[in-house]
mmCIF file of C-alpha atoms and ligand atoms in Angstrom:
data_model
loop_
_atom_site.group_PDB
_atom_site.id
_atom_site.type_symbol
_atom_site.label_atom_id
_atom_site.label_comp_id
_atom_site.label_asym_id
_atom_site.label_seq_id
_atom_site.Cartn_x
_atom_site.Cartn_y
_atom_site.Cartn_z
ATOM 1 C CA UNK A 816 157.228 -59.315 -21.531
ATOM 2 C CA UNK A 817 158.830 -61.675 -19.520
ATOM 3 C CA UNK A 818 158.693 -60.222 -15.435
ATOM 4 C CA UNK A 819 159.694 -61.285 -12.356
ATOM 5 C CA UNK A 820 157.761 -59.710 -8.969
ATOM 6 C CA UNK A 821 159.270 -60.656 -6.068
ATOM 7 C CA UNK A 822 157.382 -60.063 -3.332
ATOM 8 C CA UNK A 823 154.520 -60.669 -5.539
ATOM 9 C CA UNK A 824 151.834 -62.448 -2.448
ATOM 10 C CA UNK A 825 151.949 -58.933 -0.152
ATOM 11 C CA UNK A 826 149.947 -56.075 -0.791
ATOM 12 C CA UNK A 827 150.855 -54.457 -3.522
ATOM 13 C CA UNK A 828 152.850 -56.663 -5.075
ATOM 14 C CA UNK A 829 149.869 -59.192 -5.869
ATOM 15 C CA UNK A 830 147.884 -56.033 -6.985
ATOM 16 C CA UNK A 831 150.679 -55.259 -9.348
ATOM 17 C CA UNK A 832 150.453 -59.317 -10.880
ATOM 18 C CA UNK A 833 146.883 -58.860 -11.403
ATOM 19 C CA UNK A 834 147.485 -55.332 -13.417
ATOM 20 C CA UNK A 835 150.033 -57.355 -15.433
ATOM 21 C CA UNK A 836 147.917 -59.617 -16.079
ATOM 22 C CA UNK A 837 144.694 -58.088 -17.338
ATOM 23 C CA UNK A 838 146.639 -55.729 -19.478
ATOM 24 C CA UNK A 839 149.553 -57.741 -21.356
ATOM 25 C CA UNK A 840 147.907 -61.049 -23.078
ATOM 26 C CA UNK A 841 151.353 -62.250 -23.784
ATOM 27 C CA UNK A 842 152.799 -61.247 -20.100
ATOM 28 C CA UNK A 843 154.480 -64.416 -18.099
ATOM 29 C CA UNK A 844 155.083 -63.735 -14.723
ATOM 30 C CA UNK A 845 156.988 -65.102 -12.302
ATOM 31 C CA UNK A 846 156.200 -64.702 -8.479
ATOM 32 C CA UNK A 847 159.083 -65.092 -6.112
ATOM 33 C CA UNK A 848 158.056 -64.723 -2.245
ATOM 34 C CA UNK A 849 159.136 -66.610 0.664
ATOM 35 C CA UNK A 850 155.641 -65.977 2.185
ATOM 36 C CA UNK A 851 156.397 -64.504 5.291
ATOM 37 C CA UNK A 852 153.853 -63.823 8.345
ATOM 38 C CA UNK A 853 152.974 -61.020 5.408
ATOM 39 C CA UNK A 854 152.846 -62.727 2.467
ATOM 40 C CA UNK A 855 149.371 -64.268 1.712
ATOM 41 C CA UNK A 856 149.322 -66.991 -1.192
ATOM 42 C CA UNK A 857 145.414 -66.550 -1.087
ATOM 43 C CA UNK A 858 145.739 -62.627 -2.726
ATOM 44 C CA UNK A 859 146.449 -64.344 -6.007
ATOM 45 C CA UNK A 860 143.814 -67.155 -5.788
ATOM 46 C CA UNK A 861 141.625 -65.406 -9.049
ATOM 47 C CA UNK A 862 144.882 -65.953 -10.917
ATOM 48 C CA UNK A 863 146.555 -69.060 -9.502
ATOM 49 C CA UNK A 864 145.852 -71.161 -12.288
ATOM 50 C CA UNK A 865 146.616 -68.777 -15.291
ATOM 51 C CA UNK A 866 148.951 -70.509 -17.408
ATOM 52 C CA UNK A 867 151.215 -66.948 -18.000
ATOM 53 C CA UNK A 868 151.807 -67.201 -14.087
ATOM 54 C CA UNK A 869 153.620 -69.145 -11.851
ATOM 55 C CA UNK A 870 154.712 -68.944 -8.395
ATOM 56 C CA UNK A 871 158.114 -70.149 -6.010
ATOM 57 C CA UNK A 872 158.528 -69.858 -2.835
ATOM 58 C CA UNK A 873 161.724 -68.485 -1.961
ATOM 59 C CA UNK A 874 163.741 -66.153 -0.225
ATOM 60 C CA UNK A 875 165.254 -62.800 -1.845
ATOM 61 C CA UNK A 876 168.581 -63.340 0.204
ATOM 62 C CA UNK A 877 169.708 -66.761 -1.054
ATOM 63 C CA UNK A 878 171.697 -65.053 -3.917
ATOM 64 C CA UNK A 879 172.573 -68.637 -5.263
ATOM 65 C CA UNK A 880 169.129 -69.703 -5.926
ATOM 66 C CA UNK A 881 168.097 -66.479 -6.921
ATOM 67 C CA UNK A 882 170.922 -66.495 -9.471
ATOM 68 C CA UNK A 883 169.346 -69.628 -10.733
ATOM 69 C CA UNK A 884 165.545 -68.265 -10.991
ATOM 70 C CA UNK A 885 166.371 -65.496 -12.605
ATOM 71 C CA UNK A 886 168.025 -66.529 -15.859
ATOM 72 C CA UNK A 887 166.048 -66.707 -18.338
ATOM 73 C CA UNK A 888 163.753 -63.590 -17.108
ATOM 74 C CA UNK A 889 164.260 -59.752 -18.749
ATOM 75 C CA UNK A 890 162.546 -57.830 -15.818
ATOM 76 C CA UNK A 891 162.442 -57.751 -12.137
ATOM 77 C CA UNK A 892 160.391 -55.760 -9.892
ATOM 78 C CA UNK A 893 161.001 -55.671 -6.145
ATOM 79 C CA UNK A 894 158.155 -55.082 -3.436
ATOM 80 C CA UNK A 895 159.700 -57.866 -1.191
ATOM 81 C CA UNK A 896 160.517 -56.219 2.082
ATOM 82 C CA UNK A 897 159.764 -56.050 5.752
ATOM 83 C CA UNK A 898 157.306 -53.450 5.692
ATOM 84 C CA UNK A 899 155.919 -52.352 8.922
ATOM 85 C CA UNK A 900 157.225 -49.527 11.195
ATOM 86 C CA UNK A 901 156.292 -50.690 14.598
ATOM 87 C CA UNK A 902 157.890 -53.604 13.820
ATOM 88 C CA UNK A 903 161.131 -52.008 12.431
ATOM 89 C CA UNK A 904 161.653 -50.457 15.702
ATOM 90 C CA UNK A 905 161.207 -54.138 17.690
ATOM 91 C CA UNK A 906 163.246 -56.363 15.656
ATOM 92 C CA UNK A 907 165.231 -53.989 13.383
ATOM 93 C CA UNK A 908 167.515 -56.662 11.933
ATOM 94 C CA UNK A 909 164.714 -58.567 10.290
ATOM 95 C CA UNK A 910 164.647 -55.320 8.590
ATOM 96 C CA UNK A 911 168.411 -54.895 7.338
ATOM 97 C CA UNK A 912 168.547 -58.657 6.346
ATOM 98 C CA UNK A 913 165.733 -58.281 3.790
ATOM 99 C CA UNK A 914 165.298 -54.975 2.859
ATOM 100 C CA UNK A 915 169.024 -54.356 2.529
ATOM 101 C CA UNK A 916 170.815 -57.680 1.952
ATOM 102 C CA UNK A 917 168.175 -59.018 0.440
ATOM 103 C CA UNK A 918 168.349 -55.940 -2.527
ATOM 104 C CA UNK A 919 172.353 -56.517 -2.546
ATOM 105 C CA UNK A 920 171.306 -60.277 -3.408
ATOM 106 C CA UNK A 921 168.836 -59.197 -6.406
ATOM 107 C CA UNK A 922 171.225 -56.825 -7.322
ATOM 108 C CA UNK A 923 174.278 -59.138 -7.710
ATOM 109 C CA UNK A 924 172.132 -61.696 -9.207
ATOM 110 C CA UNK A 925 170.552 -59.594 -11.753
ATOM 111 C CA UNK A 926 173.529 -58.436 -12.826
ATOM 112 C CA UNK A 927 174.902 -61.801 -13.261
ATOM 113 C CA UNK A 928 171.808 -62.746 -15.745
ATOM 114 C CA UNK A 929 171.635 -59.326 -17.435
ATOM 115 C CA UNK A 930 168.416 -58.194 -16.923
ATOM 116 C CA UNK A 931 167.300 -55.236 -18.840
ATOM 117 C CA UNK A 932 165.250 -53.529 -16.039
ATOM 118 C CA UNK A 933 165.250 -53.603 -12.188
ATOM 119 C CA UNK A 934 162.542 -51.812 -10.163
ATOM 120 C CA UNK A 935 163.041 -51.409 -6.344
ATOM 121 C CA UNK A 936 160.050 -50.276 -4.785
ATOM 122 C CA UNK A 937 160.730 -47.940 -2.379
ATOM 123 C CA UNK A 938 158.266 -45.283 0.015
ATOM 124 C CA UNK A 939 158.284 -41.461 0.816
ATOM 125 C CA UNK A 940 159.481 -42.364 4.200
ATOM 126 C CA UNK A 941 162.791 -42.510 3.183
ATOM 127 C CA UNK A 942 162.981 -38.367 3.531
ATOM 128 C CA UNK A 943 161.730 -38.615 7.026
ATOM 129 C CA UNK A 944 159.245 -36.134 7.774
ATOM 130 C CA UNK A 945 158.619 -32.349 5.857
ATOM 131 C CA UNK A 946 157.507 -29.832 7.790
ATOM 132 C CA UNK A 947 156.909 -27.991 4.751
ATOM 133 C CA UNK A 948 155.911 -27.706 0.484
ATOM 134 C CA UNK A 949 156.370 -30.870 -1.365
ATOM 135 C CA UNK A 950 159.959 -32.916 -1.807
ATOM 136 C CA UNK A 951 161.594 -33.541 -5.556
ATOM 137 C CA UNK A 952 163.154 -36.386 -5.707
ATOM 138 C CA UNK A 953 166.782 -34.998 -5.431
ATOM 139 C CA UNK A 954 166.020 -34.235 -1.324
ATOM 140 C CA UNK A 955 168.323 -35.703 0.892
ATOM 141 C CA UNK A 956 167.238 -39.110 2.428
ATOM 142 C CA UNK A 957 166.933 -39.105 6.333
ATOM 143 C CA UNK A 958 165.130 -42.027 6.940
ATOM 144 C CA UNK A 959 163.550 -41.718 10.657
ATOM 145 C CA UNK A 960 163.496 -45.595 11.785
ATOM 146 C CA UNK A 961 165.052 -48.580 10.758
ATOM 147 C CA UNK A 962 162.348 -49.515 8.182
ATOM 148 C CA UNK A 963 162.745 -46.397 6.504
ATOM 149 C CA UNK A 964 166.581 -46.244 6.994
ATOM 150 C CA UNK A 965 166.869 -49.770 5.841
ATOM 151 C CA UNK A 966 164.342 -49.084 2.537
ATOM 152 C CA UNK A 967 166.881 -46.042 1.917
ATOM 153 C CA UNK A 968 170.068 -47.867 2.123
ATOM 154 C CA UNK A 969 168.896 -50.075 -0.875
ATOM 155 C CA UNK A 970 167.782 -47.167 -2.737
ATOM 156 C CA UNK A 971 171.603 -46.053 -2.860
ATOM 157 C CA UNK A 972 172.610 -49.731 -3.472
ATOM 158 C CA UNK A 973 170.649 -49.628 -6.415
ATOM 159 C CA UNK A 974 171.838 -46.825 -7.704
ATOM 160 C CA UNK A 975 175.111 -47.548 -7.187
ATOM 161 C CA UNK A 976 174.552 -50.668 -9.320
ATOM 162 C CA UNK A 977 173.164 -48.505 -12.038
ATOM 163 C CA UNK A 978 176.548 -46.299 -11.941
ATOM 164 C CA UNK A 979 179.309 -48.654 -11.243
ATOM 165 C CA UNK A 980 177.997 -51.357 -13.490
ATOM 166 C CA UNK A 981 175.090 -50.273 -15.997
ATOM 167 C CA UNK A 982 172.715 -52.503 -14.370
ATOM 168 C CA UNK A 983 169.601 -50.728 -15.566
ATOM 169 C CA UNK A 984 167.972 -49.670 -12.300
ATOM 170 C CA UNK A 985 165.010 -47.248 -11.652
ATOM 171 C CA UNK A 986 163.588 -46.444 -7.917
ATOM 172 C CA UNK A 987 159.865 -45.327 -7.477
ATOM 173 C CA UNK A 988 159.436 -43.865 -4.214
ATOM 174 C CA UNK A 989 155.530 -43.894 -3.107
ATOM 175 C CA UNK A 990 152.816 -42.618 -0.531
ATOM 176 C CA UNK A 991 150.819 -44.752 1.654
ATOM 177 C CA UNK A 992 148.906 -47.338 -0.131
ATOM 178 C CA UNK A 993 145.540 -48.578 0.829
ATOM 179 C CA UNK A 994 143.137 -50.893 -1.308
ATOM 180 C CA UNK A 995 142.075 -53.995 -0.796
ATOM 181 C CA UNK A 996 144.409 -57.368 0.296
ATOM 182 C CA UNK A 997 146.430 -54.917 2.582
ATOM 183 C CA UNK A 998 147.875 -56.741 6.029
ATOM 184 C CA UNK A 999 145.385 -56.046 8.800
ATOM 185 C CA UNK A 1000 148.180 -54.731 10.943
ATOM 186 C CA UNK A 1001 148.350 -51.353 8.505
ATOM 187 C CA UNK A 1002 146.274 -48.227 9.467
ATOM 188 C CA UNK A 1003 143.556 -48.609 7.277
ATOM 189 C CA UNK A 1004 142.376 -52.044 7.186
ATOM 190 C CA UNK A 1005 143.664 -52.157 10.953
ATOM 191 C CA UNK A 1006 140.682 -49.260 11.551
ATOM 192 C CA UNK A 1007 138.041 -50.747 9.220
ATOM 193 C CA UNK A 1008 138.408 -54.236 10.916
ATOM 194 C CA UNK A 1009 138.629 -53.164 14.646
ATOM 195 C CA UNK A 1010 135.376 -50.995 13.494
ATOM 196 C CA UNK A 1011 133.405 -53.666 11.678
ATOM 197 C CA UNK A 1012 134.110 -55.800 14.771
ATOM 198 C CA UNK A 1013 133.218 -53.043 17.439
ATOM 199 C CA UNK A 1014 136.811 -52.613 18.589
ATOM 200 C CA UNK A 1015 138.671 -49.179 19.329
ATOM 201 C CA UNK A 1016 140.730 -47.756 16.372
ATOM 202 C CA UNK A 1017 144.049 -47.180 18.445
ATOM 203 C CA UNK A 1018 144.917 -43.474 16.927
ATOM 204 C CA UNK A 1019 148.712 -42.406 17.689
ATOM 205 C CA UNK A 1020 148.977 -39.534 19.636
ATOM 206 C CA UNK A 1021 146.557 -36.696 18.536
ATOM 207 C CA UNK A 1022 145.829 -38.123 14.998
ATOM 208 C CA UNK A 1023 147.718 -34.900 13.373
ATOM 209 C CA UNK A 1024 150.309 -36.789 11.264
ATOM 210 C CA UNK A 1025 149.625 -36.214 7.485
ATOM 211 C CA UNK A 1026 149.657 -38.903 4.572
ATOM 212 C CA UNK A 1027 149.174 -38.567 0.582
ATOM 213 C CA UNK A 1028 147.477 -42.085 0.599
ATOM 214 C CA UNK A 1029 147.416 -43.863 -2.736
ATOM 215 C CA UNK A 1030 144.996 -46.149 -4.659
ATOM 216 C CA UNK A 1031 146.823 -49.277 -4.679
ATOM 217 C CA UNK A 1032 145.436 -49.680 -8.420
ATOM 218 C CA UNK A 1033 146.861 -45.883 -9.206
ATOM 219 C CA UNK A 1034 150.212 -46.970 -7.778
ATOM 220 C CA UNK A 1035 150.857 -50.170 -10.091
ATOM 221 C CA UNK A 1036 149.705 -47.766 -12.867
ATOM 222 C CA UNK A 1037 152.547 -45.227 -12.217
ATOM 223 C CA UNK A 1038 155.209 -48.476 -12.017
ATOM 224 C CA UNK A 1039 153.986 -49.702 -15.113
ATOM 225 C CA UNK A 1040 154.417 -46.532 -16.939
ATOM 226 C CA UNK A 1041 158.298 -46.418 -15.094
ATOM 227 C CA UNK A 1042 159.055 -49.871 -16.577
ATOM 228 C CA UNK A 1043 157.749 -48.930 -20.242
ATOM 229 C CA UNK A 1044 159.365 -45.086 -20.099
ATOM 230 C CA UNK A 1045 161.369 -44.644 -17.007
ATOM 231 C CA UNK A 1046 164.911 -43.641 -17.369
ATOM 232 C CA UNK A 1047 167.786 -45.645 -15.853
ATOM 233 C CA UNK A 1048 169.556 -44.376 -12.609
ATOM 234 C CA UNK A 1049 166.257 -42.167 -11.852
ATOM 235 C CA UNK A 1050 163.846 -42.368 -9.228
ATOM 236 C CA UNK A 1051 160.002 -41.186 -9.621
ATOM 237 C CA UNK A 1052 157.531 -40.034 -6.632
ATOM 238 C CA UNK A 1053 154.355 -41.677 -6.623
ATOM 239 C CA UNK A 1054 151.581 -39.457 -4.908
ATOM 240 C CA UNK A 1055 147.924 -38.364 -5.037
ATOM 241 C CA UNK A 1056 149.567 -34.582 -3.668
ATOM 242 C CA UNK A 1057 147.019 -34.256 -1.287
ATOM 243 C CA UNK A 1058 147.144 -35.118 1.974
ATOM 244 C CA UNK A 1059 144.984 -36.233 5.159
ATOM 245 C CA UNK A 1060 145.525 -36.180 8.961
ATOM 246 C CA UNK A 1061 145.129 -39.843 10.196
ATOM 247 C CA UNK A 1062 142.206 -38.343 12.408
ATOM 248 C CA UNK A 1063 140.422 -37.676 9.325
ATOM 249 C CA UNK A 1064 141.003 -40.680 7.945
ATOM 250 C CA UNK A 1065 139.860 -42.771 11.249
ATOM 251 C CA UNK A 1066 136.648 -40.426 11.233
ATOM 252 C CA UNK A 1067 135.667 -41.577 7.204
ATOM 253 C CA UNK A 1068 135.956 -45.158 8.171
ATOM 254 C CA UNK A 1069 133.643 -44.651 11.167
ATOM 255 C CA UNK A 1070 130.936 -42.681 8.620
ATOM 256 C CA UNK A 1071 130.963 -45.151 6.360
ATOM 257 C CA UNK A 1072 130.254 -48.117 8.671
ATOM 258 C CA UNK A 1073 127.883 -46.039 10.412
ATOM 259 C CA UNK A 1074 129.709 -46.207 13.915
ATOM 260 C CA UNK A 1075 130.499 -43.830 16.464
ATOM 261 C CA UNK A 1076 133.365 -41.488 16.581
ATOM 262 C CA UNK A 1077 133.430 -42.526 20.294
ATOM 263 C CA UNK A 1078 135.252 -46.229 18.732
ATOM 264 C CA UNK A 1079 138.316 -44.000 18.457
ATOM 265 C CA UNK A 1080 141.266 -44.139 21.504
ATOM 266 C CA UNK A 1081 143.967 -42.141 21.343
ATOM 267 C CA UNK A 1082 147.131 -44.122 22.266
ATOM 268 C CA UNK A 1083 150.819 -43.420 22.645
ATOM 269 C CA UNK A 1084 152.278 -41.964 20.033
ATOM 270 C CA UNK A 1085 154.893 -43.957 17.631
ATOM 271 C CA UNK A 1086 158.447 -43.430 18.798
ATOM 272 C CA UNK A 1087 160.082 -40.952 15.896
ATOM 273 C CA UNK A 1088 157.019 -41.060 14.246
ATOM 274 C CA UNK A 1089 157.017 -38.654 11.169
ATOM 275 C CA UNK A 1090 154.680 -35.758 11.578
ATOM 276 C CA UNK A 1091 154.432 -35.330 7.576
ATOM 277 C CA UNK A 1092 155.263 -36.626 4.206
ATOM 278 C CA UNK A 1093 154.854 -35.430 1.138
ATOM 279 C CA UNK A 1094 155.841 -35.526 -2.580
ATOM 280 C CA UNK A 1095 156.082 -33.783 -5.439
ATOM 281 C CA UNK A 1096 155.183 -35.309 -8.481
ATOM 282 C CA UNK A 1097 156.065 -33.370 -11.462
ATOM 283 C CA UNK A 1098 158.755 -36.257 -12.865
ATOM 284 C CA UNK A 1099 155.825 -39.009 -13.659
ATOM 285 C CA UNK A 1100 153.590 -36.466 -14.443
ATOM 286 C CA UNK A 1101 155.515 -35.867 -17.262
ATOM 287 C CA UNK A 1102 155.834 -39.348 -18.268
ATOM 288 C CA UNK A 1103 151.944 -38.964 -18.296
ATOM 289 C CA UNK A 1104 150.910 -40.070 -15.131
ATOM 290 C CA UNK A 1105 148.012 -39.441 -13.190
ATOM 291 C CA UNK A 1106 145.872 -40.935 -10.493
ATOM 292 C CA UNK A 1107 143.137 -42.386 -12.257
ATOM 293 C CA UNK A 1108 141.033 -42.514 -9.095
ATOM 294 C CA UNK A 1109 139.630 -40.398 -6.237
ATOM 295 C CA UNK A 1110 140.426 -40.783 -2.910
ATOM 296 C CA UNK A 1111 136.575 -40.635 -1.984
ATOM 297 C CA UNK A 1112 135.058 -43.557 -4.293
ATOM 298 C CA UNK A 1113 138.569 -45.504 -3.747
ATOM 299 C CA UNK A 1114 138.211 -44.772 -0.026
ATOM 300 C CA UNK A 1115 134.783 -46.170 -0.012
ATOM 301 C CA UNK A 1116 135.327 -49.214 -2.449
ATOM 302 C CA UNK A 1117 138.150 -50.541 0.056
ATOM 303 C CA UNK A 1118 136.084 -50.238 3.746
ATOM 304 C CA UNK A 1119 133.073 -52.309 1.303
ATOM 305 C CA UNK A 1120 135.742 -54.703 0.349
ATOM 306 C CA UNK A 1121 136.917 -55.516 4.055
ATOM 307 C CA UNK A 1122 133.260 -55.651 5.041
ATOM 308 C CA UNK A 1123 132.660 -58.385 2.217
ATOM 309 C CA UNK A 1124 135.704 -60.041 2.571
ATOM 310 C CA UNK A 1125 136.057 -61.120 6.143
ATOM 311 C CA UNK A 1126 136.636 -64.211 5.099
ATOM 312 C CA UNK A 1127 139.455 -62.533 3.690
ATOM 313 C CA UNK A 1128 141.377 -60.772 6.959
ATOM 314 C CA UNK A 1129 139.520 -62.675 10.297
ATOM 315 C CA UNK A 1130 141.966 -65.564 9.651
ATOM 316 C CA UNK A 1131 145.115 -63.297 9.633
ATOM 317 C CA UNK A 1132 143.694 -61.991 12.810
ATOM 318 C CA UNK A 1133 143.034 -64.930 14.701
ATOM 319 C CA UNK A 1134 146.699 -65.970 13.961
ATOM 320 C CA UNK A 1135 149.655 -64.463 15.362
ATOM 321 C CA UNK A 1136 148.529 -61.338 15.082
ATOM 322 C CA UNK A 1137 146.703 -61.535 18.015
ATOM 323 C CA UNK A 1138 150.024 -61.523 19.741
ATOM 324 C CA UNK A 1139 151.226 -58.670 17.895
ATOM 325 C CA UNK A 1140 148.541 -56.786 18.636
ATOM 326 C CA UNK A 1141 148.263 -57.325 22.173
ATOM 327 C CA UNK A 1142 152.105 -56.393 22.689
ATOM 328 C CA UNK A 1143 151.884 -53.476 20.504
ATOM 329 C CA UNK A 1144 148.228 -51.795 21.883
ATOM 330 C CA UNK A 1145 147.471 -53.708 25.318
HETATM 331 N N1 NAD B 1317 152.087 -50.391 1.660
HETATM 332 C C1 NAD B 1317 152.472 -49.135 1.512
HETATM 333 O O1 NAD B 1317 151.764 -48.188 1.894
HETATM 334 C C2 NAD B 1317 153.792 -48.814 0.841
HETATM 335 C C3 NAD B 1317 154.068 -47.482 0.503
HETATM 336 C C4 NAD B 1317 155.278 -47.193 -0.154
HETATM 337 C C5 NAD B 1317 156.153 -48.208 -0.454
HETATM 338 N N2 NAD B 1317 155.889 -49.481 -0.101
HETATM 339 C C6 NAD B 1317 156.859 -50.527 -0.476
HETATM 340 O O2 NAD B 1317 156.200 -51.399 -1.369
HETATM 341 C C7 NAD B 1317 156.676 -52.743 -1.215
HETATM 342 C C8 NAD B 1317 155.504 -53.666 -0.975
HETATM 343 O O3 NAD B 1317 154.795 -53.220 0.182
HETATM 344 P P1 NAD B 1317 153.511 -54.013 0.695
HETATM 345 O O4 NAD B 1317 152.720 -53.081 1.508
HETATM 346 O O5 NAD B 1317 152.893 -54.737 -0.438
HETATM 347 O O6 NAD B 1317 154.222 -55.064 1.656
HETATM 348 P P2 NAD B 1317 153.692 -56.419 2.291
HETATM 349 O O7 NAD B 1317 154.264 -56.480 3.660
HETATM 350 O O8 NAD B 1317 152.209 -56.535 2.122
HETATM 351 O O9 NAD B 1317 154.348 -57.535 1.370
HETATM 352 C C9 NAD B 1317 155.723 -57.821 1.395
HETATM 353 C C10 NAD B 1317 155.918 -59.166 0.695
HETATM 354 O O10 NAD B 1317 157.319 -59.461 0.685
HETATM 355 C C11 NAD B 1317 157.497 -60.828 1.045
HETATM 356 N N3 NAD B 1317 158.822 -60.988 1.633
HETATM 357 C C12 NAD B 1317 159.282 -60.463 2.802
HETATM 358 N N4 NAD B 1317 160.556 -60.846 3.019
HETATM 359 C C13 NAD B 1317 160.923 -61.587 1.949
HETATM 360 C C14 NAD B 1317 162.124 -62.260 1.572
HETATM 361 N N5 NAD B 1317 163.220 -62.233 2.363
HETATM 362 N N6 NAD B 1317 162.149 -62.938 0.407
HETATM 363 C C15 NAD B 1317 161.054 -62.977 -0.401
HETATM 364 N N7 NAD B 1317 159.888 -62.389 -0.094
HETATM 365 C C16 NAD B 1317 159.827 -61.698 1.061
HETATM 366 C C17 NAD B 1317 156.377 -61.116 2.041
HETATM 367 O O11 NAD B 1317 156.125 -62.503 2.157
HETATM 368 C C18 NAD B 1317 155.225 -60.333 1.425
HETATM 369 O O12 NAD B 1317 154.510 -61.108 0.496
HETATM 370 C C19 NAD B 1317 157.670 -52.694 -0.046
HETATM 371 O O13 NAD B 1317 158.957 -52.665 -0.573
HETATM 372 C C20 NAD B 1317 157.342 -51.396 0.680
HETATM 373 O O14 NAD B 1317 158.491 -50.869 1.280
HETATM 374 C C21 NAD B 1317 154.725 -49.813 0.546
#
């Protein structure tokens, strides 16, 4: 199997290499990223020096060079992307460059060397929020901000590339991820940090909004299974099913590092912030999919990975994220 994963140094993305890796012997893998405030080299350092893997630094809009690194290559799976909300709804056009043009340019350019399967990677917030039951995946996309707007636009560029020209394209729409290697600026390690360092866990709001978080390890599962039986022009929901109120989750990190629930703040909420997502899953089941992990011991393994790995995360928060977060929380 011969895959591109562009994208490949974020969060999931370098999860997803490492999956590839321990299961396909004869797997080669190339990692396309530009490496952007995001993108962290150091996620794949375990793997760096296989000889099946190989990384370039480059961006997913520069369709010429793209053009170029893709011949050759039979798969392509795309996680690159601006990914966070609250920055979506600062600097939205960092948004629609990559997570819009930046799919046209993979698009056009893996049409152009015939690839035989292209994966976008795209997220449950593209149906804005459900007040009710759980969506299929023929709902009606109403993104709520400009990430999620911008994440749905290339979902229908994709699939217009599957009808208009055959490319053979397949969308998996997913929950919340958490695991380990996730971007400090994210919910979950944002909590477990600010915790392990004595800090306040800014909660939006009252903490009510509801999430189907995913095992990072669960999720590269389901896109595996897409890319060996996944049908062309079809997109698949990714979810655990159940849910949790962010309170919840803030209250489980606390437990588990033995701090007070007095650490939490409640802060204003997130401008068009989605009250509730949530996805049905009947499509992959049927492929044969199913979370291979519970939330609990999943839960628990990540908050002991951040508290081993600071070596890992203080870094990315003595950098520029300092500056972020001051903006963003005060
Ligand atoms: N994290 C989640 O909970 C979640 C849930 C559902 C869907 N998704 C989707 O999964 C994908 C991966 O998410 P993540 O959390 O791993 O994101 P991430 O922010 O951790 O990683 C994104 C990666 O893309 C790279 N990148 C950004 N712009 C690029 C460009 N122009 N060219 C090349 N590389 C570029 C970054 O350097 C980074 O390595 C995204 O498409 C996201 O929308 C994420």
């Amino acid at each position: 199997m011969k895959i591109v994963v562009t994208g490949g140094a974020g969060f999931i993305g370098s999860h997803f290499i490492r999956y590839l890796l321990k299961k396909y012997p004869d797997c080669q893998i190339l990692n396309i990223d530009r490496l952007t405030y995001a993108g962290n080299i150091h996620n794949l350092d375990d793997v760096s020096s296989d000889r099946r893997y190989c990384f370039v630094q480059e961006d997913i809009c520069h369709q010429k060079e793209m053009t170029t690194l893709l011949r050759d290559w039979d798969i392509l799976v795309n996680f690159a992307a601006e990914t966070h909300v609250d920055r979506s709804l600062v600097n939205p056009e960092a948004f629609i460059r990559t997570d819009v043009l930046g799919v046209f340019s993979l698009l056009r350019s893996a049409y152009q060397c015939k690839l035989r399967k292209f994966i976008q990677i795209s997220t449950d917030e593209v149906y804005g929020s459900v007040s009710q039951g759980r969506l299929k995946e023929t709902r009606l996309l109403s993104p709520s901000n400009p990430y999620a707007a911008s994440k749905a636009a290339a979902d229908l560029l994709a699939l217009s590339y599957w009808k208009s020209y055959g490319l053979p394209v397949c969308i998996v729409r997913s929950t919340n991820n958490f695991g380990p290697f996730q971007h400090p600026e994210k919910m979950i390690p944002l909590f477990i940090t600010n915790a392990l360092l004595n800090k306040k866990l800014p909660v939006y709001g009252e903490g009510k909004q509801i999430r189907q978080w995913l095992f990072v390890e669960d999720h590269c599962g389901a896109i595996d299974l897409i890319l060996q039986k996944g049908e062309n022009g079809q997109v698949y929901h990714v979810s655990p099913e159940r849910g949790y109120r962010n309170l919840t989750v803030a209250r489980k990190i606390l437990r588990l590092l033995g701090k007070p629930d007095s650490l939490m703040e409640f802060v204003k909420d997130r401008a068009g912030h989605d009250y509730r997502y949530s996805l049905n899953c009947q499509k992959i089941k049927a492929l044969g999919w199913k979370p291979r992990h519970s939330f609990n011991s999943a839960f628990a393994k990540t908050v002991q990975w951040y508290k081993e790995n600071t070596g890992w995360w203080q870094p990315i928060r003595e950098g520029d994220f300092q500056e972020y977060y001051r903006q963003q929380y005060g």
